[in-house]
PDB file of C-alpha atoms and ligand atoms in Angstrom:
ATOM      1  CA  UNK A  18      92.543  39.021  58.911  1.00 49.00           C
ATOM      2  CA  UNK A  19      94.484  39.024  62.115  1.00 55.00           C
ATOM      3  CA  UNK A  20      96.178  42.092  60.660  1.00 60.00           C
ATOM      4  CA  UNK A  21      93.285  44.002  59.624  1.00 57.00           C
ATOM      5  CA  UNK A  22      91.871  43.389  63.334  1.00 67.00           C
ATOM      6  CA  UNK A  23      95.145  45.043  64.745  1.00 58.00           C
ATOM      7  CA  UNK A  24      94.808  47.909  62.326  1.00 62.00           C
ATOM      8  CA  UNK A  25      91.496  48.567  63.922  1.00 59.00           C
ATOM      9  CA  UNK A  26      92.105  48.067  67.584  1.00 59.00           C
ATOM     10  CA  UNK A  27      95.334  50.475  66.557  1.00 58.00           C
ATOM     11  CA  UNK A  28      92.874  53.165  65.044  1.00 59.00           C
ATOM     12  CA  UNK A  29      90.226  53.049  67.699  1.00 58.00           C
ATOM     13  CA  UNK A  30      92.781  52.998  70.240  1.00 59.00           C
ATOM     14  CA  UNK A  31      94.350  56.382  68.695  1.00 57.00           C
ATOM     15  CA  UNK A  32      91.160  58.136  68.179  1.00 56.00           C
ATOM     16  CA  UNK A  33      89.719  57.579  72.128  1.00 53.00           C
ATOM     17  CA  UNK A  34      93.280  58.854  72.977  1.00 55.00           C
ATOM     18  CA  UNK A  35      93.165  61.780  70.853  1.00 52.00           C
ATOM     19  CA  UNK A  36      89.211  62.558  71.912  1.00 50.00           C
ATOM     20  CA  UNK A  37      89.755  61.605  75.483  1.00 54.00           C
ATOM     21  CA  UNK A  38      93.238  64.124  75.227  1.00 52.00           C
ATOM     22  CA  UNK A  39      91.001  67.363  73.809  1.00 48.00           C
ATOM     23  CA  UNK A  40      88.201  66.575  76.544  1.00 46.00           C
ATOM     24  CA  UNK A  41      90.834  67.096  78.962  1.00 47.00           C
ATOM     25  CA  UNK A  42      92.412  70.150  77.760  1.00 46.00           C
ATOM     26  CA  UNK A  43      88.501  71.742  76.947  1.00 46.00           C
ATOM     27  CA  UNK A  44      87.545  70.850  80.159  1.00 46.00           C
ATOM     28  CA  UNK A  45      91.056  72.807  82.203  1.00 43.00           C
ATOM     29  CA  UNK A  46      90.016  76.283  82.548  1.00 44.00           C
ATOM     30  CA  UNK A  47      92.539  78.332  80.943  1.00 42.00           C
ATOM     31  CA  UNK A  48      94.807  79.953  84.134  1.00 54.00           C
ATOM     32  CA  UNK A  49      95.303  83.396  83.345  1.00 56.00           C
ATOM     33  CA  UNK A  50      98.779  84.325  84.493  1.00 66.00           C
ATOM     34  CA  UNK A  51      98.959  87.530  82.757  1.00 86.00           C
ATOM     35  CA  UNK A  52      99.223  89.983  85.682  1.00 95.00           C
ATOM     36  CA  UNK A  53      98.142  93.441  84.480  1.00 97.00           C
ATOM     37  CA  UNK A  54     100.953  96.253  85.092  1.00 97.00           C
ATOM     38  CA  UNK A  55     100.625  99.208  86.806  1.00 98.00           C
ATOM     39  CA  UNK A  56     102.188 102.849  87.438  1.00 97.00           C
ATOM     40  CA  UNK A  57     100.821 105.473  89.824  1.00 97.00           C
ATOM     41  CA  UNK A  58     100.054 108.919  90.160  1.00 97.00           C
ATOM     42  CA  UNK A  59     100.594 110.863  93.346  1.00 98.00           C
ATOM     43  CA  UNK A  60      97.418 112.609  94.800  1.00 98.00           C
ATOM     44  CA  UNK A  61      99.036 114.157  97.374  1.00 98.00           C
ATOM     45  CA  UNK A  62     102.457 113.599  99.354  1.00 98.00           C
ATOM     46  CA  UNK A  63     103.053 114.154 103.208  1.00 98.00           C
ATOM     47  CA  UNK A  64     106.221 114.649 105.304  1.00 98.00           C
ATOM     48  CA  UNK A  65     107.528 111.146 107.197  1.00 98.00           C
ATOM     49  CA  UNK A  66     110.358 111.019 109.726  1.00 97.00           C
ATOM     50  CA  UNK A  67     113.167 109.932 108.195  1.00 95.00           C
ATOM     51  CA  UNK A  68     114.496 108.068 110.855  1.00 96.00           C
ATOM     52  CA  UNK A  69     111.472 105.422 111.056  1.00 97.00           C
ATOM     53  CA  UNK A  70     112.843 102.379 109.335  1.00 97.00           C
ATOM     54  CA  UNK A  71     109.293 101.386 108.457  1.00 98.00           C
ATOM     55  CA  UNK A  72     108.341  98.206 108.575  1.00 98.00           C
ATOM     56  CA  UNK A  73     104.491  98.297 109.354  1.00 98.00           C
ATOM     57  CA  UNK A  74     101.939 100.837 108.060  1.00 98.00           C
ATOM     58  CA  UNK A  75      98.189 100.742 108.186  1.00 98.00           C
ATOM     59  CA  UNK A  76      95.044 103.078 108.710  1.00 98.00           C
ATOM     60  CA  UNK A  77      92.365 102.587 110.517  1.00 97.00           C
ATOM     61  CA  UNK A  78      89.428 104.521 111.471  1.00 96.00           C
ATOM     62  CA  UNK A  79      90.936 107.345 109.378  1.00 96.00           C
ATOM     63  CA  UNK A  80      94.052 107.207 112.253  1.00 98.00           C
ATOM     64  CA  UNK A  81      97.585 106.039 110.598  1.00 98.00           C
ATOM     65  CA  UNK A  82      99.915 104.055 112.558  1.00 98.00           C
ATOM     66  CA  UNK A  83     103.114 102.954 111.842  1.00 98.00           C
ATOM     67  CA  UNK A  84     105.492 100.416 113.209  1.00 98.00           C
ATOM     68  CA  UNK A  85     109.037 100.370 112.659  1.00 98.00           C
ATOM     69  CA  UNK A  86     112.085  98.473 112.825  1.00 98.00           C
ATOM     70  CA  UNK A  87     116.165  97.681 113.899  1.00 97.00           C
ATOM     71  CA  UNK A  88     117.536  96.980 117.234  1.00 98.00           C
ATOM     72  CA  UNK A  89     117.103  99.875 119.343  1.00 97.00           C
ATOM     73  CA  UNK A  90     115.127 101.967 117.151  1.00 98.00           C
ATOM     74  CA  UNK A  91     111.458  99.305 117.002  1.00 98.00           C
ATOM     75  CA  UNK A  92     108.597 101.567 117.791  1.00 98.00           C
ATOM     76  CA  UNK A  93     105.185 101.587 117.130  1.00 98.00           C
ATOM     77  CA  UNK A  94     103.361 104.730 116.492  1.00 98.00           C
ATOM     78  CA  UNK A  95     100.482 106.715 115.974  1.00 98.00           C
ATOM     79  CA  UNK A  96     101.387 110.085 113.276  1.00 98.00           C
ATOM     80  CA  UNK A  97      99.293 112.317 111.982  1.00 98.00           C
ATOM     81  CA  UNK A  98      98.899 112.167 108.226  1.00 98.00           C
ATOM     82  CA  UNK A  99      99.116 115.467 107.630  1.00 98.00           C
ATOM     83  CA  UNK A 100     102.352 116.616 109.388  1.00 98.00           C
ATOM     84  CA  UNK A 101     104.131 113.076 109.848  1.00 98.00           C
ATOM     85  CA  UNK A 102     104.318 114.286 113.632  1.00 98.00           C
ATOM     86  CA  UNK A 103     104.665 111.537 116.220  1.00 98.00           C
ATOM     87  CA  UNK A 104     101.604 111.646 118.297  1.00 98.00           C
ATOM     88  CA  UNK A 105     101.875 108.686 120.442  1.00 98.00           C
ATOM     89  CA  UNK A 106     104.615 105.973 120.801  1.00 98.00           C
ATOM     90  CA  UNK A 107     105.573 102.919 122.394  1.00 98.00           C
ATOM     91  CA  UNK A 108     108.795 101.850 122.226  1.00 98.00           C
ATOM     92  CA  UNK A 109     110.313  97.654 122.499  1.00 98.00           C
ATOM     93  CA  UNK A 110     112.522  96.218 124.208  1.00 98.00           C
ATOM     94  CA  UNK A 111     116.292  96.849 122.597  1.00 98.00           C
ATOM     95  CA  UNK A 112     115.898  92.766 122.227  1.00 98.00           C
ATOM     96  CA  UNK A 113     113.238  92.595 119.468  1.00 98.00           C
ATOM     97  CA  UNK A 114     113.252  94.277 116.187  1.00 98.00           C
ATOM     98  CA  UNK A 115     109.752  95.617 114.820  1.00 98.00           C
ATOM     99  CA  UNK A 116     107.814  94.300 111.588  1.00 98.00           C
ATOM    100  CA  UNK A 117     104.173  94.245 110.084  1.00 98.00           C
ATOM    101  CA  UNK A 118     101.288  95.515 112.007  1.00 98.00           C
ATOM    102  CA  UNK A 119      97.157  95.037 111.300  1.00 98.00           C
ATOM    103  CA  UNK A 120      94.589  96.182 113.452  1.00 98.00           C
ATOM    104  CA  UNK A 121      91.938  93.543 114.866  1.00 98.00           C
ATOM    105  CA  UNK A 122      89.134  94.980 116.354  1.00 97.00           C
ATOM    106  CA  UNK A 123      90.213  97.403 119.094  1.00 97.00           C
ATOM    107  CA  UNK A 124      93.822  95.139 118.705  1.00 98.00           C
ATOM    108  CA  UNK A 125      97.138  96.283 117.586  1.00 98.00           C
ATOM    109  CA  UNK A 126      99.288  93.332 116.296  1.00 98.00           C
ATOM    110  CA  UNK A 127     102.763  93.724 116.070  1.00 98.00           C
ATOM    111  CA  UNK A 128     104.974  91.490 114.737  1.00 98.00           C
ATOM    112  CA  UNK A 129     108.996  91.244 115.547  1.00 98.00           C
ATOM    113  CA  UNK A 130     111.244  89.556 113.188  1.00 98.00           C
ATOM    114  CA  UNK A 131     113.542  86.697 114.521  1.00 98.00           C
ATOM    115  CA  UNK A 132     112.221  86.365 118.034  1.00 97.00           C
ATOM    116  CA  UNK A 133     108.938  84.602 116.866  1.00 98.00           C
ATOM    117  CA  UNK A 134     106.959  86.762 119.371  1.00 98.00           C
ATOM    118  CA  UNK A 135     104.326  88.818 117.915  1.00 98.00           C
ATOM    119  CA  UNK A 136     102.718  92.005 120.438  1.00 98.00           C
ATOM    120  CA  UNK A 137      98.591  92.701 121.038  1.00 98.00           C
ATOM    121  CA  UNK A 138      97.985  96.504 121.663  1.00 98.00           C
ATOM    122  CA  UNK A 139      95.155  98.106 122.952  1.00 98.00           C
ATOM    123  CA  UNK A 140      94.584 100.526 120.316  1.00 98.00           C
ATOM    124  CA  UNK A 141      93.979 103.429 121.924  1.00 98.00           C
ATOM    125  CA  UNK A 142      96.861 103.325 124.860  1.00 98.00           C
ATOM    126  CA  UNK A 143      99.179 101.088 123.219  1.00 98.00           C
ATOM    127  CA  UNK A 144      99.081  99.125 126.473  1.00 98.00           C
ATOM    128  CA  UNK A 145     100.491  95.325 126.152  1.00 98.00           C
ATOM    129  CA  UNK A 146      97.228  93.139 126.242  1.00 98.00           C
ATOM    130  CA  UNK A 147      98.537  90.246 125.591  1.00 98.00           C
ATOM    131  CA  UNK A 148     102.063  88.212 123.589  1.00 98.00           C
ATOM    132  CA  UNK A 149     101.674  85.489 120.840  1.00 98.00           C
ATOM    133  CA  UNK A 150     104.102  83.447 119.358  1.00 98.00           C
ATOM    134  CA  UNK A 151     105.059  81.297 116.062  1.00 98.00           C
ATOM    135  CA  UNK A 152     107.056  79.510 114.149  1.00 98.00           C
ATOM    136  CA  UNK A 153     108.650  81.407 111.110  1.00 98.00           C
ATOM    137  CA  UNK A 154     110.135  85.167 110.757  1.00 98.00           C
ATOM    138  CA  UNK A 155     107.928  87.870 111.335  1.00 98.00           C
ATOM    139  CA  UNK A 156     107.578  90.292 108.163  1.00 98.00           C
ATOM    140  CA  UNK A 157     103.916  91.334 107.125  1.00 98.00           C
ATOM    141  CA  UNK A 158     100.462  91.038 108.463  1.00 98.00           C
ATOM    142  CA  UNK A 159      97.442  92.353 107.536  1.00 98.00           C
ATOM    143  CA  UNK A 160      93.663  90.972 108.083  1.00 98.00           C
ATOM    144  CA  UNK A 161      90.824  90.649 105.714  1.00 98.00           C
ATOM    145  CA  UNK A 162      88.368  91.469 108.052  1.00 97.00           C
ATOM    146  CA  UNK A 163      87.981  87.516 109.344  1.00 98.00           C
ATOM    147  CA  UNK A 164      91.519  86.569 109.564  1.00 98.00           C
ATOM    148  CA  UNK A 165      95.405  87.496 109.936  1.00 98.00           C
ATOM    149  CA  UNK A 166      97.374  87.330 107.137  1.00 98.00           C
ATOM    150  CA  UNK A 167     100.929  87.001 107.506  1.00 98.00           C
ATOM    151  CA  UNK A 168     104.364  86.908 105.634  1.00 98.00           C
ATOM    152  CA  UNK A 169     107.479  85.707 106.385  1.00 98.00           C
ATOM    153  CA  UNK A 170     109.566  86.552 103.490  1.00 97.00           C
ATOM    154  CA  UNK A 171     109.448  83.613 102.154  1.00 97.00           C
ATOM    155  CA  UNK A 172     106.921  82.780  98.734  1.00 98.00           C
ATOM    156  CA  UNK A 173     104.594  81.533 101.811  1.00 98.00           C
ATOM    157  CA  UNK A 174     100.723  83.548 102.957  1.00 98.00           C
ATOM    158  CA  UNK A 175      99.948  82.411 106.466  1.00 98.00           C
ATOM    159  CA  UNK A 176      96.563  82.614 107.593  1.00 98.00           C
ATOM    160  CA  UNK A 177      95.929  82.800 111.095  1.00 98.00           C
ATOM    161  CA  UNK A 178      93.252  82.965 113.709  1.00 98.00           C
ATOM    162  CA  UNK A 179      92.880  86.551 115.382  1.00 98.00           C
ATOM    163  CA  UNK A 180      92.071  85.292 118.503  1.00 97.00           C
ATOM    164  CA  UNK A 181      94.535  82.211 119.037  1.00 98.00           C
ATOM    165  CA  UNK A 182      96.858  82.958 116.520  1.00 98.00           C
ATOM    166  CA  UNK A 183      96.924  79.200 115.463  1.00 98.00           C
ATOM    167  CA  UNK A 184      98.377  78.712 111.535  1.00 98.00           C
ATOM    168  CA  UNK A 185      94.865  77.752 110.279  1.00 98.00           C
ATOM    169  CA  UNK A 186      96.319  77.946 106.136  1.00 98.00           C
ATOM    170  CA  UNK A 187      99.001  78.520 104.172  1.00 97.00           C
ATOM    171  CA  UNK A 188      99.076  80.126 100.618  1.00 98.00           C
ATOM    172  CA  UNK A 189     102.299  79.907  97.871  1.00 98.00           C
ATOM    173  CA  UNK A 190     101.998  82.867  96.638  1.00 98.00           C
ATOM    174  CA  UNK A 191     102.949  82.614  92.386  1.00 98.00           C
ATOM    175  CA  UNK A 192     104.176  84.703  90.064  1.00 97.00           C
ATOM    176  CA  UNK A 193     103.379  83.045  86.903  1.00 96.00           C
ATOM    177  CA  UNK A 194     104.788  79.595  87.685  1.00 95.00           C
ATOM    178  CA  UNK A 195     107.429  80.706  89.690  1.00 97.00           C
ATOM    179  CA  UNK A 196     107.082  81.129  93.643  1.00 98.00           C
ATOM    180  CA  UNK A 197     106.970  85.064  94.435  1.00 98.00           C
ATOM    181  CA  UNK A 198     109.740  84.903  97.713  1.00 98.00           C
ATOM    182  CA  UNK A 199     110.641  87.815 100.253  1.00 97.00           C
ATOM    183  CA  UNK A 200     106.633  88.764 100.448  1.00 97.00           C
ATOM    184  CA  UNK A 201     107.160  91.925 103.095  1.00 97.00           C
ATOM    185  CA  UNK A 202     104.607  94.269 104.360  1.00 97.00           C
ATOM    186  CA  UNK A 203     101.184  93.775 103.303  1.00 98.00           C
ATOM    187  CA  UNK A 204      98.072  95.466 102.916  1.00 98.00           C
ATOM    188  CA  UNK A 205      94.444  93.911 102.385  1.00 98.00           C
ATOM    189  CA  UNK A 206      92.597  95.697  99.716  1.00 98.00           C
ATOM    190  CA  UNK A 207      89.072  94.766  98.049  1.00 96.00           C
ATOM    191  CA  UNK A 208      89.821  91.741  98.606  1.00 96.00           C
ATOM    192  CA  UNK A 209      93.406  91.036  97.525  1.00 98.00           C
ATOM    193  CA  UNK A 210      96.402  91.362  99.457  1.00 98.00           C
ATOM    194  CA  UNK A 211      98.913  93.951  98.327  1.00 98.00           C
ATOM    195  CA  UNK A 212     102.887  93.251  99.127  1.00 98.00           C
ATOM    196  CA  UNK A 213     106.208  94.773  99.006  1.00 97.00           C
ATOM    197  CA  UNK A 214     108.515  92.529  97.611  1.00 96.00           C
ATOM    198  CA  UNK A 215     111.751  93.364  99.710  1.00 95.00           C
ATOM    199  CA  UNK A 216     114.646  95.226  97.728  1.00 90.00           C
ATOM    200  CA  UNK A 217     112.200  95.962  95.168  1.00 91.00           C
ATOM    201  CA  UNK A 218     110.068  99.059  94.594  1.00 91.00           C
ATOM    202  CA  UNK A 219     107.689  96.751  93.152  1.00 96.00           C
ATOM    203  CA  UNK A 220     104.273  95.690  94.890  1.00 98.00           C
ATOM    204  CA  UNK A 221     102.707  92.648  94.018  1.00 98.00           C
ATOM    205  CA  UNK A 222      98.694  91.795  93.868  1.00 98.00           C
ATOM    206  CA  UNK A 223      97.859  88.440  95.069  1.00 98.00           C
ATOM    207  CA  UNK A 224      94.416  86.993  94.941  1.00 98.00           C
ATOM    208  CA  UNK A 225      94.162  85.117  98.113  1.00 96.00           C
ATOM    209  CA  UNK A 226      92.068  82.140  97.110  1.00 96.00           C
ATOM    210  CA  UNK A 227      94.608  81.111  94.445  1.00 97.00           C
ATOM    211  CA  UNK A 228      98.228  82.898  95.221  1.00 98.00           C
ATOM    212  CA  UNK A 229      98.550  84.083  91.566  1.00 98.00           C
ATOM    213  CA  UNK A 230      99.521  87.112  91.293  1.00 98.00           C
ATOM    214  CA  UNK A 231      97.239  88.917  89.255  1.00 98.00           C
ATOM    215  CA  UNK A 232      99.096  92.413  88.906  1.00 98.00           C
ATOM    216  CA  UNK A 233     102.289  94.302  89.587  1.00 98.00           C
ATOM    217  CA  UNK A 234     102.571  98.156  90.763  1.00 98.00           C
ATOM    218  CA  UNK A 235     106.030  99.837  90.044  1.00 96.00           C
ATOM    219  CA  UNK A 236     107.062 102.828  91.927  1.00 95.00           C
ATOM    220  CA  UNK A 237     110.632 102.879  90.807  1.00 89.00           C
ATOM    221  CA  UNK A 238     110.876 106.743  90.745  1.00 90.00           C
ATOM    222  CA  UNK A 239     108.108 107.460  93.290  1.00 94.00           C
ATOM    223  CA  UNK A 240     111.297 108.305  95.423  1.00 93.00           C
ATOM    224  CA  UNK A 241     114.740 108.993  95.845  1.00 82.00           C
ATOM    225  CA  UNK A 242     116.525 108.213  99.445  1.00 72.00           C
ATOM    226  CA  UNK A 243     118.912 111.101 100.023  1.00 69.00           C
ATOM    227  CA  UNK A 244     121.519 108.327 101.819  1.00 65.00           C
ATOM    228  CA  UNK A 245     121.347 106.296  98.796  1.00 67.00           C
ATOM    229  CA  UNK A 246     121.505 103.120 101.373  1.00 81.00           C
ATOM    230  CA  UNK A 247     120.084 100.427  99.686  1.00 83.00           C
ATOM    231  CA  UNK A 248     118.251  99.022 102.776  1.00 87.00           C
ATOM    232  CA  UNK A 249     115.847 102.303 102.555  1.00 90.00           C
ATOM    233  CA  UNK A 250     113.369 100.420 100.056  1.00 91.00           C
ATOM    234  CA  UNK A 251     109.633 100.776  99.483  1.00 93.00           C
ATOM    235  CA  UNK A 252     107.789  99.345 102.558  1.00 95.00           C
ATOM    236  CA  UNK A 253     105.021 100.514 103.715  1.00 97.00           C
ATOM    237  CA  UNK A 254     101.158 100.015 101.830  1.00 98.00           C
ATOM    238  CA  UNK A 255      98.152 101.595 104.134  1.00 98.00           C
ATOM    239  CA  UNK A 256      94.915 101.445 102.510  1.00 98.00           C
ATOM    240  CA  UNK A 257      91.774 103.782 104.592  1.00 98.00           C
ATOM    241  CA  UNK A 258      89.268 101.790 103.145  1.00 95.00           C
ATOM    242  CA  UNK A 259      86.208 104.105 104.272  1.00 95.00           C
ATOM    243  CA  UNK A 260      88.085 106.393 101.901  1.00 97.00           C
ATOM    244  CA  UNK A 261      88.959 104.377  99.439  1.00 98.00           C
ATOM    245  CA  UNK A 262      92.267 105.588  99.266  1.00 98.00           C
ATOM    246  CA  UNK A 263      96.098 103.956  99.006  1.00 98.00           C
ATOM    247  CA  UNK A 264      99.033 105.287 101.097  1.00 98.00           C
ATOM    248  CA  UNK A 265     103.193 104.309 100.275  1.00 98.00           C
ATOM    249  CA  UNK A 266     106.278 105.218 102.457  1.00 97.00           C
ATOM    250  CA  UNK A 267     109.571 103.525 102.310  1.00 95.00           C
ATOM    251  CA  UNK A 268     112.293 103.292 105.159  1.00 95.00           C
ATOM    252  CA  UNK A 269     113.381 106.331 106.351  1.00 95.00           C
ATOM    253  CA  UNK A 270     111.867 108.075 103.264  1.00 95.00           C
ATOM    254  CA  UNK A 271     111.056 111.876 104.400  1.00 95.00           C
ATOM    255  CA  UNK A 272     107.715 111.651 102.058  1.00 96.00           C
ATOM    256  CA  UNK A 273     104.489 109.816 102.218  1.00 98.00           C
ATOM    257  CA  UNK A 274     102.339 109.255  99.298  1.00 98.00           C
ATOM    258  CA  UNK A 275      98.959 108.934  98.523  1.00 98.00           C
ATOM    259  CA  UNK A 276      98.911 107.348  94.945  1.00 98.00           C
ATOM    260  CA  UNK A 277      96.269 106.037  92.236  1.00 98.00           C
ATOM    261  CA  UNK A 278      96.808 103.424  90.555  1.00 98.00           C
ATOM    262  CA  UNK A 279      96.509 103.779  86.544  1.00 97.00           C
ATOM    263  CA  UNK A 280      97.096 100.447  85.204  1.00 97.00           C
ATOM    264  CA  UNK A 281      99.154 100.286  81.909  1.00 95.00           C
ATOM    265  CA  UNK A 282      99.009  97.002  80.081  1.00 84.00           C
TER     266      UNK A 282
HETATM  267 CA1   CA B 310     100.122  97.625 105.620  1.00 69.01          CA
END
């Protein structure tokens, strides 16, 4: 009798584990990490100086502006699209070295990369408003209309306050399971944020709620660098979002692209 009892209690127990087990698994929404691949066409390519080590680029208000860096060379610039020319420039101190930029409002932010000192711009005379600082590297920033959104080459999404520029979240940005590292310049499009992964000529999609990424753009042979130097890598992503269109430069590429996006798989 005792045994039967046991053989019961044995049973029962399996068969809550085994129901209470598939309630668990039907109730975990599946996580799709399957990011969808992508290759571009070009729609139309512009000249670029060749000397701007590009490490910001963005448009806005149909006006591009670019900033770049090294030690001695960080600028940051407005160009005209449609001859790469120069139009207006402000040059740093030989001290800091240029990174991301995003505009806020009638704000320029520039970041720098090791001094932790980031740069507000009046937009229209490039005059120093005001200086910020933080905590990590400066890489990327970008702004989703509400907030910045920063990288630091690290797997790591900073969000940040536009008008303090207080760390008010953080995002780990995933590729799959594994953390996505060396997140460069970004760009905020529809609602995800696009970055170059340095040393690649890969940019990754990351939805900005979750830090999946949810696609991958390659534009290995969008473009050859003449010097062959392997620090002139893709880096640069401007989107003109009253145009609905998607820019690409690299540094010191001599060509600007305007691609589409055709996704493959
Ligand atoms: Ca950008």
């Amino acid at each position: 009798m005792k045994k039967l009892h046991l053989t019961i209690i044995v049973v029962v127990a399996v068969t809550l584990t085994i129901v209470s087990a598939t309630l668990v698994l039907l109730n975990q929404k599946p996580v799709d990490t399957k990011a969808v691949s992508y290759t571009y066409a070009i729609v139309n390519e512009y000249p670029h100086d060749p000397n701007a080590f590009t490490q910001g680029l963005i448009i806005n208000e149909g006006v591009l502006y670019e900033s770049t860096g090294l030690y001695g060379a960080s600028t940051l610039r407005r160009v005209d699209l449609e001859t790469g020319a120069v139009l207006q420039m402000h040059e740093l101190s030989t001290s800091y070295f240029g990174e991301g930029i995003t505009v806020f409002g009638d704000r320029i932010i520039q970041l720098t990369w090791l001094s932790q000192e980031g740069f507000v711009y009046d937009k229209q005379s490039f005059g120093l408003i005001e200086e910020f600082s933080y905590s990590t590297q400066g890489w990327g920033i970008t702004t989703d209309g509400t907030k910045l959104i920063m990288s630091d080459g690290t797997a790591n999404l900073y969000f940040l306050d536009p008008e303090t520029f207080e760390v008010i979240g953080q995002l780990a940005v995933r590729n799959g399971t594994a953390p996505l590292k060396m997140l460069n310049e970004l760009e905020y499009i529809n609602g995800e944020v696009y970055a170059n992964v340095w040393q690649t000529n890969k940019i990754a999609i990351v939805n900005i709620d979750t830090g999946q990424v949810t696609g991958w753009i390659d534009l290995t042979d969008i473009y050859n660098p003449e010097t062959g130097s392997p620090e002139n890598v893709l880096n640069g992503i401007a989107y003109d979002a009253e145009s609905d269109k998607i820019f690409v430069t690299g540094k010191r590429w001599s060509q600007l692209f305007q691609i589409k996006l055709i996704a493959t798989g």
